[in-house]
Coordinates of C-alpha atoms and ligand atoms in Angstrom, one line a residue:
M1 CA 64.2 122.0 82.2
N2 CA 64.0 119.8 85.2
L3 CA 64.1 116.1 84.4
G4 CA 64.0 115.0 88.1
R5 CA 66.6 112.7 89.6
A6 CA 69.8 111.7 88.0
V7 CA 69.8 108.7 85.8
L8 CA 71.2 106.1 88.2
V9 CA 72.2 103.3 85.9
P10 CA 71.1 100.0 87.4
K11 CA 74.3 98.3 88.5
K12 CA 73.2 95.6 90.9
L13 CA 75.5 93.1 89.3
Y14 CA 78.6 95.3 89.6
Q15 CA 77.5 96.4 93.0
L16 CA 77.5 92.8 94.1
V17 CA 80.8 92.1 92.4
R18 CA 82.5 95.1 94.1
G19 CA 80.9 94.7 97.5
I20 CA 78.2 97.3 97.3
K21 CA 76.0 95.5 99.7
M22 CA 72.2 96.0 99.6
S23 CA 70.8 96.9 103.0
T24 CA 67.8 98.8 104.4
K25 CA 69.8 100.7 107.0
L26 CA 70.6 104.4 106.4
K27 CA 74.2 105.5 106.1
K28 CA 75.1 108.8 107.6
K29 CA 78.6 110.2 107.4
E30 CA 79.8 113.6 108.2
T31 CA 82.9 114.4 106.3
T32 CA 82.6 117.9 105.0
A33 CA 82.0 121.4 106.3
S34 CA 78.5 122.8 105.6
F35 CA 78.4 125.1 102.6
E36 CA 76.0 128.0 102.1
K37 CA 73.0 127.1 100.1
K38 CA 72.8 129.3 97.0
V39 CA 71.7 129.3 93.4
M40 CA 74.6 128.8 91.0
T41 CA 75.5 127.1 87.7
G42 CA 76.4 123.4 87.5
S43 CA 80.0 124.1 86.8
S44 CA 80.3 126.5 89.8
M45 CA 78.7 123.8 91.9
L46 CA 81.3 121.3 90.7
V47 CA 84.1 123.5 91.9
E48 CA 82.4 124.4 95.2
A49 CA 81.8 120.7 95.8
L50 CA 85.4 119.9 95.2
K51 CA 86.4 122.5 97.7
A52 CA 83.9 121.0 100.2
E53 CA 85.6 117.7 99.7
N54 CA 88.9 119.3 100.4
V55 CA 90.3 118.5 97.0
E56 CA 93.7 120.1 96.6
V57 CA 94.5 119.2 93.1
I58 CA 92.7 118.1 89.9
F59 CA 94.3 116.3 87.0
G60 CA 92.7 116.9 83.6
Y61 CA 92.5 118.1 80.0
P62 CA 90.0 120.6 78.6
G63 CA 87.7 120.4 75.5
G64 CA 84.4 121.6 74.2
A65 CA 81.9 119.9 76.3
I66 CA 83.7 120.6 79.6
L67 CA 84.6 124.3 78.8
P68 CA 82.1 125.8 81.2
T69 CA 83.8 123.8 84.1
F70 CA 87.3 124.8 82.9
D71 CA 86.1 128.4 82.9
E72 CA 85.0 128.0 86.5
I73 CA 88.4 126.4 87.3
Y74 CA 90.1 129.5 85.8
K75 CA 87.9 132.0 87.8
D76 CA 88.2 130.1 91.1
G77 CA 91.9 129.3 90.9
I78 CA 91.5 125.7 92.2
R79 CA 94.7 123.8 91.4
H80 CA 94.5 122.0 88.1
I81 CA 97.4 120.0 86.5
L82 CA 97.3 120.0 82.7
A83 CA 98.6 116.6 81.6
R84 CA 99.6 116.2 78.0
H85 CA 97.3 113.3 77.4
E86 CA 94.2 112.2 79.4
Q87 CA 95.9 108.8 80.1
G88 CA 98.7 110.8 81.7
A89 CA 96.1 112.7 83.8
I90 CA 94.4 109.6 85.2
H91 CA 97.6 107.7 85.9
A92 CA 98.9 110.7 87.7
A93 CA 95.6 110.8 89.7
E94 CA 96.2 107.1 90.6
G95 CA 99.7 107.8 91.8
Y96 CA 98.5 110.7 93.8
A97 CA 95.7 108.5 95.4
R98 CA 98.1 105.6 96.1
V99 CA 100.6 107.8 98.0
S100 CA 98.3 110.3 99.7
G101 CA 95.4 108.0 100.6
K102 CA 93.1 110.7 99.2
P103 CA 90.8 110.3 96.2
G104 CA 92.3 111.3 92.8
V105 CA 90.1 113.8 90.8
V106 CA 90.2 113.8 87.1
I107 CA 88.3 116.2 84.7
V108 CA 88.2 115.5 80.9
T109 CA 86.0 116.4 78.0
S110 CA 83.5 114.2 76.2
G111 CA 84.2 111.7 73.4
P112 CA 87.9 111.2 72.9
G113 CA 88.7 112.9 76.2
A114 CA 86.6 110.4 78.1
T115 CA 87.7 107.4 76.1
N116 CA 91.3 108.3 76.7
V117 CA 90.8 107.7 80.4
I118 CA 89.2 104.3 80.1
T119 CA 92.5 102.4 80.6
G120 CA 93.1 104.4 83.8
I121 CA 89.6 103.8 85.1
A122 CA 90.0 100.0 84.5
D123 CA 93.4 100.1 86.1
A124 CA 92.0 101.9 89.2
M125 CA 89.1 99.4 89.4
M126 CA 91.4 96.4 89.4
D127 CA 93.7 97.9 92.0
S128 CA 91.0 99.4 94.2
L129 CA 92.1 103.0 93.9
P130 CA 89.7 105.8 94.8
L131 CA 89.1 108.1 91.9
V132 CA 86.3 110.6 91.0
V133 CA 86.3 111.1 87.3
F134 CA 84.3 113.9 85.6
S135 CA 83.7 113.5 81.9
G136 CA 82.1 116.2 79.9
Q137 CA 79.2 115.1 77.8
V138 CA 77.2 116.6 74.9
S139 CA 74.0 118.5 75.8
T140 CA 71.1 116.4 77.1
A141 CA 69.0 117.4 74.0
V142 CA 71.5 115.6 71.6
I143 CA 72.5 112.6 73.7
G144 CA 72.0 109.5 71.6
T145 CA 72.2 111.3 68.2
D146 CA 75.9 110.7 67.5
A147 CA 76.6 114.3 68.2
F148 CA 80.1 115.7 67.8
Q149 CA 82.4 114.2 70.4
E150 CA 79.6 112.0 71.8
A151 CA 80.5 108.7 73.4
D152 CA 78.4 106.5 75.5
V153 CA 80.7 106.8 78.5
I154 CA 78.1 105.4 80.9
G155 CA 77.9 102.2 78.8
I156 CA 81.6 102.0 78.3
T157 CA 82.5 102.5 82.0
M158 CA 79.7 100.4 83.5
P159 CA 81.8 97.3 84.1
I160 CA 85.0 99.2 85.1
T161 CA 83.6 101.6 87.7
K162 CA 82.5 101.1 91.2
H163 CA 79.6 103.3 90.2
N164 CA 78.8 105.8 87.5
Y165 CA 76.3 108.7 87.1
Q166 CA 75.0 110.8 84.3
V167 CA 73.8 114.1 85.6
R168 CA 70.5 115.4 84.2
T169 CA 69.9 118.6 86.2
A170 CA 72.2 121.0 87.9
S171 CA 70.3 120.7 91.2
E172 CA 71.1 117.1 91.6
L173 CA 74.8 117.6 91.0
P174 CA 75.8 118.3 94.7
R175 CA 74.1 115.1 95.8
I176 CA 75.8 113.1 93.1
I177 CA 79.2 114.5 93.8
K178 CA 78.8 113.9 97.5
E179 CA 77.8 110.3 96.8
A180 CA 80.6 109.8 94.3
F181 CA 83.3 110.8 96.9
H182 CA 81.6 108.6 99.5
I183 CA 81.4 105.6 97.2
A184 CA 85.0 106.0 95.8
T185 CA 86.6 106.2 99.3
T186 CA 84.6 103.9 101.5
G187 CA 84.4 100.1 101.7
R188 CA 86.7 98.7 98.9
P189 CA 87.8 101.9 97.2
G190 CA 87.4 102.3 93.5
P191 CA 86.7 104.7 90.6
V192 CA 83.4 106.6 90.3
L193 CA 82.6 108.4 87.1
I194 CA 80.3 111.4 86.7
D195 CA 79.2 112.2 83.2
L196 CA 78.3 115.9 82.9
P197 CA 76.3 117.2 79.9
K198 CA 77.3 120.7 78.8
D199 CA 73.9 122.2 79.3
V200 CA 73.7 120.9 82.8
S201 CA 77.0 122.6 83.6
I202 CA 75.6 125.9 82.3
E203 CA 72.1 125.8 83.9
S204 CA 71.5 127.1 87.4
G205 CA 70.2 125.2 90.4
L206 CA 70.2 125.4 94.2
F207 CA 73.6 124.4 95.6
D208 CA 72.9 122.5 98.7
Y209 CA 75.9 120.5 99.8
S210 CA 74.7 118.2 102.5
K211 CA 76.9 116.8 105.2
E212 CA 75.2 113.5 104.8
V213 CA 75.0 110.7 102.3
H214 CA 71.9 108.6 102.1
L215 CA 72.7 105.4 100.4
P216 CA 70.5 102.7 101.9
G217 CA 71.8 100.2 99.4
Y218 CA 75.5 100.7 100.1
Q219 CA 76.6 99.7 103.5
P220 CA 80.2 98.4 103.6
T221 CA 80.9 96.1 106.6
Y222 CA 83.8 97.4 108.6
L223 CA 83.6 95.5 111.8
P224 CA 84.3 91.8 111.8
N225 CA 82.0 89.1 113.1
K226 CA 83.4 88.2 116.5
L227 CA 82.5 84.5 116.2
Q228 CA 84.4 84.3 112.9
I229 CA 87.4 86.0 114.6
R230 CA 87.2 83.4 117.4
K231 CA 87.3 80.6 114.8
L232 CA 90.4 82.1 113.3
V233 CA 92.1 82.6 116.7
E234 CA 91.4 78.9 117.4
A235 CA 92.7 77.9 113.9
V236 CA 95.9 79.8 114.6
S237 CA 96.3 78.2 118.0
S238 CA 96.1 74.7 116.6
A239 CA 98.1 75.4 113.4
K240 CA 101.6 74.0 113.0
K241 CA 102.3 75.6 109.6
P242 CA 100.4 78.9 109.4
V243 CA 101.2 81.7 106.9
I244 CA 99.7 85.1 106.2
L245 CA 99.2 86.3 102.7
V246 CA 99.0 90.1 102.8
G247 CA 97.4 92.2 100.1
A248 CA 96.8 95.8 99.3
G249 CA 93.6 95.7 101.4
V250 CA 95.8 96.2 104.4
L251 CA 97.2 99.4 102.8
H252 CA 93.8 100.7 101.9
A253 CA 92.7 100.1 105.5
K254 CA 95.8 101.8 106.9
G255 CA 96.3 98.7 108.9
S256 CA 100.1 98.2 108.6
S257 CA 101.0 98.8 112.2
E258 CA 98.2 96.5 113.4
L259 CA 99.5 93.8 111.0
L260 CA 103.0 94.2 112.5
E261 CA 101.7 94.0 116.0
Y262 CA 99.6 90.9 115.3
V263 CA 102.4 89.1 113.4
E264 CA 104.8 89.7 116.2
Q265 CA 102.2 88.7 118.8
Q266 CA 101.6 85.4 117.1
Q267 CA 105.0 84.9 115.4
L268 CA 103.4 84.2 112.0
P269 CA 105.4 84.2 108.8
V270 CA 104.2 86.6 106.1
A271 CA 104.1 86.5 102.3
S272 CA 102.9 89.4 100.2
T273 CA 101.1 90.0 96.9
L274 CA 102.7 92.4 94.4
L275 CA 100.4 95.2 95.5
G276 CA 100.7 94.4 99.2
L277 CA 104.4 95.2 99.3
G278 CA 105.1 97.7 102.0
A279 CA 102.2 96.7 104.2
F280 CA 104.6 94.6 106.2
P281 CA 108.3 95.6 106.5
G282 CA 110.3 94.0 103.7
T283 CA 113.4 93.5 105.9
H284 CA 111.5 91.9 108.8
K285 CA 112.7 88.4 109.9
L286 CA 109.2 87.0 109.5
F287 CA 108.8 88.3 106.0
L288 CA 109.2 85.7 103.3
G289 CA 108.9 88.0 100.3
M290 CA 106.5 88.2 97.4
A291 CA 104.4 85.2 96.5
G292 CA 103.2 84.1 93.1
M293 CA 104.5 84.0 89.5
H294 CA 107.8 85.7 90.4
G295 CA 107.7 85.2 94.1
T296 CA 110.4 83.9 96.3
Y297 CA 110.9 80.2 96.9
A298 CA 110.3 80.6 100.6
A299 CA 107.0 82.5 100.1
N300 CA 105.6 80.1 97.5
M301 CA 106.7 76.9 99.4
A302 CA 105.2 78.3 102.6
I303 CA 101.9 78.7 100.8
Y304 CA 102.1 75.3 99.2
E305 CA 102.9 73.5 102.4
C306 CA 101.0 75.4 105.0
D307 CA 98.1 74.0 107.1
L308 CA 96.5 77.5 107.6
L309 CA 96.6 80.3 105.1
I310 CA 95.3 83.6 106.3
S311 CA 94.7 86.0 103.4
I312 CA 94.3 89.6 104.6
G313 CA 93.1 92.1 101.9
S314 CA 94.2 90.0 99.0
R315 CA 91.9 88.6 96.3
F316 CA 93.8 85.4 95.2
D317 CA 94.7 86.8 91.9
D318 CA 95.8 84.2 89.4
R319 CA 99.3 85.7 89.3
V320 CA 99.5 84.9 93.0
T321 CA 97.9 81.5 93.1
G322 CA 99.2 79.8 89.9
N323 CA 97.2 76.6 89.2
L324 CA 94.2 76.7 91.6
Q325 CA 94.0 72.9 91.8
K326 CA 97.5 72.9 93.2
F327 CA 97.2 75.9 95.4
A328 CA 97.7 75.4 99.2
P329 CA 96.4 71.9 98.9
T330 CA 96.6 71.0 102.6
A331 CA 95.5 74.3 104.0
K332 CA 92.5 75.6 105.9
I333 CA 91.8 79.0 104.3
A334 CA 90.9 82.1 106.2
H335 CA 90.0 85.1 104.2
I336 CA 89.6 88.7 105.6
D337 CA 88.2 91.1 103.0
I338 CA 86.0 94.1 103.0
D339 CA 84.5 93.0 99.8
P340 CA 82.2 90.0 100.3
A341 CA 82.2 89.3 96.6
E342 CA 85.9 88.3 96.9
I343 CA 85.4 85.6 99.5
G344 CA 85.0 82.2 97.8
K345 CA 85.4 83.8 94.3
N346 CA 88.6 81.9 93.4
I347 CA 89.4 79.7 96.5
E348 CA 87.1 77.7 98.7
T349 CA 87.2 79.6 102.1
H350 CA 86.8 77.9 105.5
I351 CA 86.9 80.9 107.7
P352 CA 85.4 83.9 105.8
I353 CA 85.6 87.3 107.6
V354 CA 84.0 90.3 105.9
A355 CA 85.7 93.3 107.4
D356 CA 88.0 96.2 107.1
A357 CA 91.5 94.7 107.5
K358 CA 92.5 97.1 110.2
E359 CA 89.4 96.4 112.3
A360 CA 89.9 92.7 111.9
L361 CA 93.5 92.9 112.9
K362 CA 92.6 95.0 115.9
E363 CA 90.2 92.4 117.1
L364 CA 92.7 89.6 116.5
I365 CA 95.3 91.5 118.6
L366 CA 92.7 92.0 121.3
Q367 CA 91.8 88.3 121.5
N368 CA 95.5 87.6 122.0
G369 CA 95.0 83.9 121.3
R370 CA 97.3 81.1 122.4
K371 CA 100.2 80.9 119.9
G372 CA 100.4 78.0 117.5
Q373 CA 103.1 75.4 117.6
N374 CA 104.9 76.7 114.6
T375 CA 108.4 77.4 115.9
L376 CA 109.8 74.5 113.9
W377 CA 107.9 75.7 110.8
N378 CA 109.3 79.2 111.2
E379 CA 112.8 77.8 111.4
E380 CA 112.3 75.7 108.3
L381 CA 111.1 78.8 106.4
Q382 CA 114.1 80.8 107.6
Q383 CA 116.2 78.0 106.3
L384 CA 114.5 78.3 102.9
K385 CA 115.2 82.0 102.8
V386 CA 118.9 81.4 103.4
E387 CA 119.1 78.4 101.0
Y388 CA 117.0 79.8 98.1
P389 CA 117.5 83.6 98.0
L390 CA 116.7 85.7 95.0
W391 CA 119.7 85.4 92.7
Y392 CA 121.3 86.6 89.4
N393 CA 124.6 86.0 87.8
E394 CA 126.9 89.0 88.3
D395 CA 128.8 90.4 85.3
L396 CA 132.0 92.4 85.5
A397 CA 131.2 94.8 82.7
V398 CA 127.5 94.8 81.8
I399 CA 124.9 96.2 84.1
K400 CA 122.6 93.5 85.3
P401 CA 119.1 95.0 85.8
Q402 CA 118.7 93.3 89.2
K403 CA 122.0 95.0 90.2
L404 CA 120.6 98.3 89.1
I405 CA 117.6 98.0 91.3
E406 CA 119.7 96.7 94.3
R407 CA 122.0 99.7 94.0
I408 CA 119.1 102.2 93.8
Y409 CA 117.6 100.6 96.9
E410 CA 120.9 100.8 98.8
K411 CA 121.7 104.4 97.7
T412 CA 118.2 105.6 98.7
N413 CA 118.3 103.6 102.0
G414 CA 115.0 102.2 100.8
E415 CA 113.4 105.5 101.6
A416 CA 112.2 106.5 98.1
I417 CA 108.7 106.4 96.7
V418 CA 109.0 104.0 93.7
T419 CA 106.7 103.7 90.8
T420 CA 107.1 101.2 88.0
D421 CA 105.8 100.5 84.7
V422 CA 104.9 96.9 83.6
G423 CA 107.3 94.2 82.6
Q424 CA 110.5 92.6 83.8
H425 CA 111.8 95.8 85.5
Q426 CA 108.6 95.8 87.6
M427 CA 109.2 92.3 88.8
W428 CA 112.8 93.0 89.6
T429 CA 111.9 96.1 91.5
A430 CA 109.3 94.1 93.5
Q431 CA 111.9 91.5 94.2
F432 CA 115.0 93.6 95.0
F433 CA 113.7 96.8 96.5
K434 CA 112.7 96.1 100.1
F435 CA 109.7 98.3 101.0
N436 CA 109.7 98.8 104.8
K437 CA 106.9 101.4 104.9
P438 CA 103.4 101.6 103.4
N439 CA 102.4 103.6 100.4
R440 CA 106.0 104.0 98.9
W441 CA 105.3 101.4 96.2
V442 CA 103.1 102.4 93.2
T443 CA 102.6 99.9 90.5
S444 CA 99.9 98.6 88.1
G445 CA 99.1 95.2 89.4
G446 CA 95.7 93.9 88.2
L447 CA 95.5 95.5 84.8
G448 CA 99.2 95.5 84.2
T449 CA 99.2 98.8 82.3
M450 CA 102.3 99.8 80.3
G451 CA 102.5 103.6 80.4
F452 CA 101.5 103.8 84.0
G453 CA 104.8 104.4 85.8
F454 CA 105.9 107.8 84.6
P455 CA 102.6 109.7 85.1
A456 CA 102.0 107.9 88.3
A457 CA 105.3 109.2 89.5
I458 CA 104.2 112.8 88.7
G459 CA 101.1 112.2 90.8
A460 CA 103.1 110.7 93.6
Q461 CA 105.5 113.7 93.7
I462 CA 102.6 116.1 93.8
A463 CA 101.2 114.2 96.8
E464 CA 104.6 114.3 98.5
P465 CA 106.6 117.1 97.2
N466 CA 109.5 116.6 99.6
S467 CA 110.0 112.8 99.2
P468 CA 112.3 111.3 96.6
V469 CA 110.3 109.8 93.8
I470 CA 111.8 107.4 91.3
A471 CA 110.0 106.0 88.3
I472 CA 111.5 102.7 87.2
M473 CA 110.4 101.9 83.6
G474 CA 111.1 99.7 80.6
D475 CA 112.2 101.4 77.4
A476 CA 108.9 100.4 75.8
G477 CA 106.5 101.3 78.6
F478 CA 108.1 104.7 79.0
Q479 CA 107.5 105.5 75.4
M480 CA 103.7 104.9 75.9
T481 CA 103.3 108.1 78.0
L482 CA 106.5 110.0 77.5
Q483 CA 104.5 113.1 76.4
E484 CA 104.4 113.9 80.1
L485 CA 108.0 115.0 79.9
S486 CA 106.4 118.3 78.9
L487 CA 104.4 118.4 82.2
L488 CA 107.6 117.5 84.1
Q489 CA 109.5 120.3 82.3
E490 CA 106.7 122.8 83.2
M491 CA 106.5 121.8 86.8
Q492 CA 110.2 121.0 87.4
L493 CA 109.2 118.2 89.7
P494 CA 112.4 116.4 90.9
V495 CA 111.2 113.0 89.7
K496 CA 114.0 110.6 88.7
L497 CA 113.2 108.7 85.5
V498 CA 115.1 105.4 85.4
I499 CA 114.9 103.5 82.0
V500 CA 115.9 99.9 82.4
N501 CA 116.8 99.7 78.7
N502 CA 117.1 96.1 77.5
A503 CA 116.2 97.1 73.9
S504 CA 113.2 94.9 73.9
L505 CA 109.8 94.3 75.2
G506 CA 111.6 92.3 77.9
M507 CA 108.8 90.4 79.5
V508 CA 107.3 89.4 76.1
R509 CA 110.8 88.3 75.0
Q510 CA 111.2 86.2 78.1
W511 CA 108.0 84.4 77.5
Q512 CA 108.9 83.8 73.8
Q513 CA 112.3 82.5 74.9
I514 CA 110.8 80.0 77.4
F515 CA 107.5 79.1 75.8
Y516 CA 107.8 79.9 72.1
E517 CA 111.2 78.3 71.3
E518 CA 112.9 81.7 71.0
R519 CA 110.7 83.0 68.2
Y520 CA 111.0 86.6 69.1
S521 CA 108.0 87.9 67.3
N522 CA 107.9 91.7 67.5
S523 CA 109.6 91.9 70.9
L524 CA 113.2 93.0 69.9
V525 CA 113.7 96.8 69.5
P526 CA 117.4 97.1 68.6
V527 CA 116.9 100.7 67.4
Q528 CA 116.4 102.8 70.4
P529 CA 115.8 106.6 70.6
N530 CA 118.4 108.8 71.9
F531 CA 116.8 109.3 75.3
V532 CA 119.4 111.8 76.4
K533 CA 118.5 114.1 73.5
L534 CA 114.8 113.5 74.2
A535 CA 115.2 114.6 77.8
E536 CA 117.2 117.6 76.7
A537 CA 114.5 118.6 74.2
Y538 CA 112.4 119.2 77.3
D539 CA 115.2 121.0 79.2
I540 CA 115.5 118.0 81.5
K541 CA 118.9 116.6 82.4
G542 CA 119.6 113.4 80.5
M543 CA 122.2 110.8 81.1
R544 CA 123.2 107.4 79.6
V545 CA 125.1 104.7 81.4
D546 CA 126.5 101.7 79.6
H547 CA 129.0 100.2 81.9
L548 CA 128.9 98.7 85.4
A549 CA 131.9 100.7 86.4
D550 CA 129.9 103.9 86.0
L551 CA 126.7 102.6 87.7
D552 CA 127.2 103.9 91.3
A553 CA 128.4 107.3 90.3
A554 CA 125.5 107.7 87.9
I555 CA 122.9 106.7 90.5
E556 CA 124.5 109.2 92.9
E557 CA 124.5 112.0 90.3
M558 CA 120.9 111.2 89.5
L559 CA 119.8 111.3 93.1
S560 CA 121.7 114.4 94.0
H561 CA 120.4 116.4 91.1
P562 CA 117.8 118.9 92.4
G563 CA 115.5 118.7 89.4
P564 CA 114.1 116.1 87.1
V565 CA 116.5 113.7 85.5
L566 CA 116.2 110.9 83.0
V567 CA 118.8 108.2 83.0
D568 CA 119.0 105.6 80.2
F569 CA 120.6 102.6 81.8
R570 CA 121.7 100.1 79.2
V571 CA 121.4 96.7 80.8
A572 CA 121.9 93.1 79.9
E573 CA 119.4 92.4 77.1
K574 CA 118.6 88.8 77.6
E575 CA 118.2 88.6 81.3
N576 CA 115.2 86.8 82.7
V577 CA 113.1 87.2 85.8
Y578 CA 113.4 84.2 88.1
P579 CA 112.1 82.3 89.9
M580 CA 109.1 81.8 87.7
V581 CA 105.9 79.8 88.0
A582 CA 104.9 78.8 84.4
P583 CA 101.3 79.2 83.4
G584 CA 99.3 76.1 84.6
A585 CA 101.9 75.2 87.2
G586 CA 101.6 75.2 90.9
L587 CA 103.5 77.5 93.2
H588 CA 105.8 74.6 94.2
E589 CA 106.8 74.0 90.5
M590 CA 108.9 77.1 90.1
I591 CA 111.7 77.2 87.6
G592 CA 114.9 79.1 87.9
V593 CA 115.0 78.8 91.7
K594 CA 118.8 78.5 91.7
P595 CA 121.5 79.6 89.3
E596 CA 122.2 77.1 86.5
Ligands
LIG601 C1 99.3 98.7 77.4 C2 100.0 97.4 77.4 N1 100.3 96.7 76.2 C3 100.9 95.5 76.2 C4 101.2 94.9 77.4 C5 101.9 93.5 77.3 N2 103.2 93.6 77.9 C6 103.5 93.3 79.2 S1 105.1 93.5 79.6 C7 105.5 94.0 78.0 C8 106.9 94.4 77.7 C9 107.3 95.6 78.4 O1 108.5 96.1 77.8 P1 109.4 97.2 78.6 O2 108.5 98.4 78.9 O3 110.6 97.5 77.8 O4 109.7 96.6 80.0 P2 110.6 95.3 80.3 O5 109.8 94.1 80.3 O6 111.7 95.2 79.2 O7 111.3 95.6 81.6 C10 104.3 94.0 77.2 C11 104.3 94.4 75.8 C12 100.9 95.6 78.6 N3 101.1 95.1 79.7 N4 100.3 96.8 78.5

C-alpha cells in the first residue's frame, strides 16, 4: 500500500527555534557515493543507507517492532553495539559524536525502547549533538489503537528533536534517511528521529539513494555578513575592555585554530562556557577560565566589567549569565551564532552575526583590524588570575576531590579524553582539568543528565580506540547507568572509571547546606555499595582508595592497567564547589572566592 510521502510533522515553531531557516533557495550537497538503484525491503534500505552515509557503528537495543531491521543488521554484519539499556546506547552515541565529530546512530524498538531514549534525545538537543535515532513503531494499520508497545514517539519527541519523521512507505525511506543525516549534521547540529513502522520495514520499494538533498526550507547561513564583521572589527579597535566568551559552537564548527589565531592577532582575553572548554587552550596566557555559576573570578569579573563582550558559539545559558539584569551591564554585545534563534533570545545584542563560527573567525582574521587599547585591561585580568586562583584547603590524610582531579590531570599530561557525569565532580573537573585541545571534553551541559558519563565514555573510546578515556563520576550518577559494566566487560574497552565517592548527592547536598539551612533531605547516602566487588562481578579490575597517601600510586596503577578499571576514590564528604554565583545573583557577586 502506497500512502504517498512521509508524514512530515509541521514543525515551523521548532524549526525557528533551532535555526531551520525558511528560504526559497534549493540546497544541494554531495556527501555520499551513488548507490545502485534496486528494489529491496525497508530494513535493507536502512542498512544500505547507513553504509552510504559511511556509518561505522550503530548503538542500539532490539525488540519486536524493529526485528526486521535487526535481522538485516545480522545478515549484513554492519557493526552494532548492544548496550544494556537504551539510555546507555544513546549516551554512548552522544559520546561518540562529541569526540569523532560524526553523527551518532541509534536504533531501538517501539514503545519502551523509544521512551528509554527520550532523555538522551533531549540531552543531544540541548548540547547540539548530531544524532540520527531510528525507533521501531507498530504497523501503520494499528498506529493510534494503543497497540502492544505503541507510543506516540513523534508527539513525544517533537519539542526535543531538530526534526522528526514517521515513515509511511518503504520507497520514501532513502530520501528521509538522507535528509535526516543532512539536518542532524549541518547548521546547528542536533538529533533527528525516524519512526519506522514494522510493516514499512518489511515491504519492498525502490532504493534510490540520491546524492542530493532538496530542502528548500532549510538553509543554514554559514558565511557572515561582511558589514556586520566590519562593525565588530571597529568595536574591537575602539574597545578598552574587550572579552571573548567562547562556547561549543566553535567546537562544532571545528574553528579552534582560527579562534587561537584571532585571539593572538588581537590579544583578546577569553572566557569559556562549560561546553566550550577545549575550544581555546586551557593553559594559554589569555585564557581566563570557565565563566558562570562555578566560573573563575577572573572570567566572571571580566564579563561583568567589560565594555565589549564577543560571544562566539555560546547561547547565554542562565548558568553562564547569572542574573540577566546584572549581566555585563556596561558592555556592547556582539554575538556570533549559526542559529539565528539564539541571537537576542536572552541578551540584547548590538552586533548580531549569523554565521558558522569558523567562517566568522576566518573573516575577522582576514580583516586584521587595528588592535584595541586593552593592554592595561589584559594586565588587570592577569593580576586577577594570580590574586584569585581556584582554591581548596589541602588535607594531610583525606583525599580532596579537587586534588584527585588535579592529580589525574597531571598524571595524564592533560592528554586524556575526559567524560563526566553531573554534579560537583563535573564542576571540579571543568575547573581543575585544563583542556588544551578540542573534543577531549565530554559532558552533559544543557540538560545536566546524571547517568551520562559512563556510557558517553564507552562511545568516546569506540570513536578513539587508542586514546586514554577517563569517566569521572559521582557515586550516585554512576549508579544510574552502571548496567553498562556488562558492555564494558564484553568489549574490554580500556575505559578508566573514576568514582568521586562523597557518599552523597553532592551537588544537592551543597545547595541544601548553603540555601536550605543544612536540611539534608534525601541527599546523604552513607551506605554505599562495594564498588570493587561490583566491578569484579563483571570481571573488571576494581580498586578502592581511602587515603591521600595512596592517591598517586592508585592513579598510576589505574592508568597503566591495559583494560577497564573501576576505582572507588573515597573523598572528603562535605566539600563544596567554589567560587559560586548563587541563584539570582550577578557574576560579580560570587561567594567562596577566597579560602575562609
Ligand atoms: C537524572 C537526574 N536526576 C537528578 C538530577 C539532579 N542532580 C544534579 S547533581 C545531583 C547529585 C549528583 O550526585 P553524584 O552523582 O554523587 O555527584 P556529586 O555531586 O556528588 O559529585 C543531582 C541529584 C540530575 N541532574 N539528573
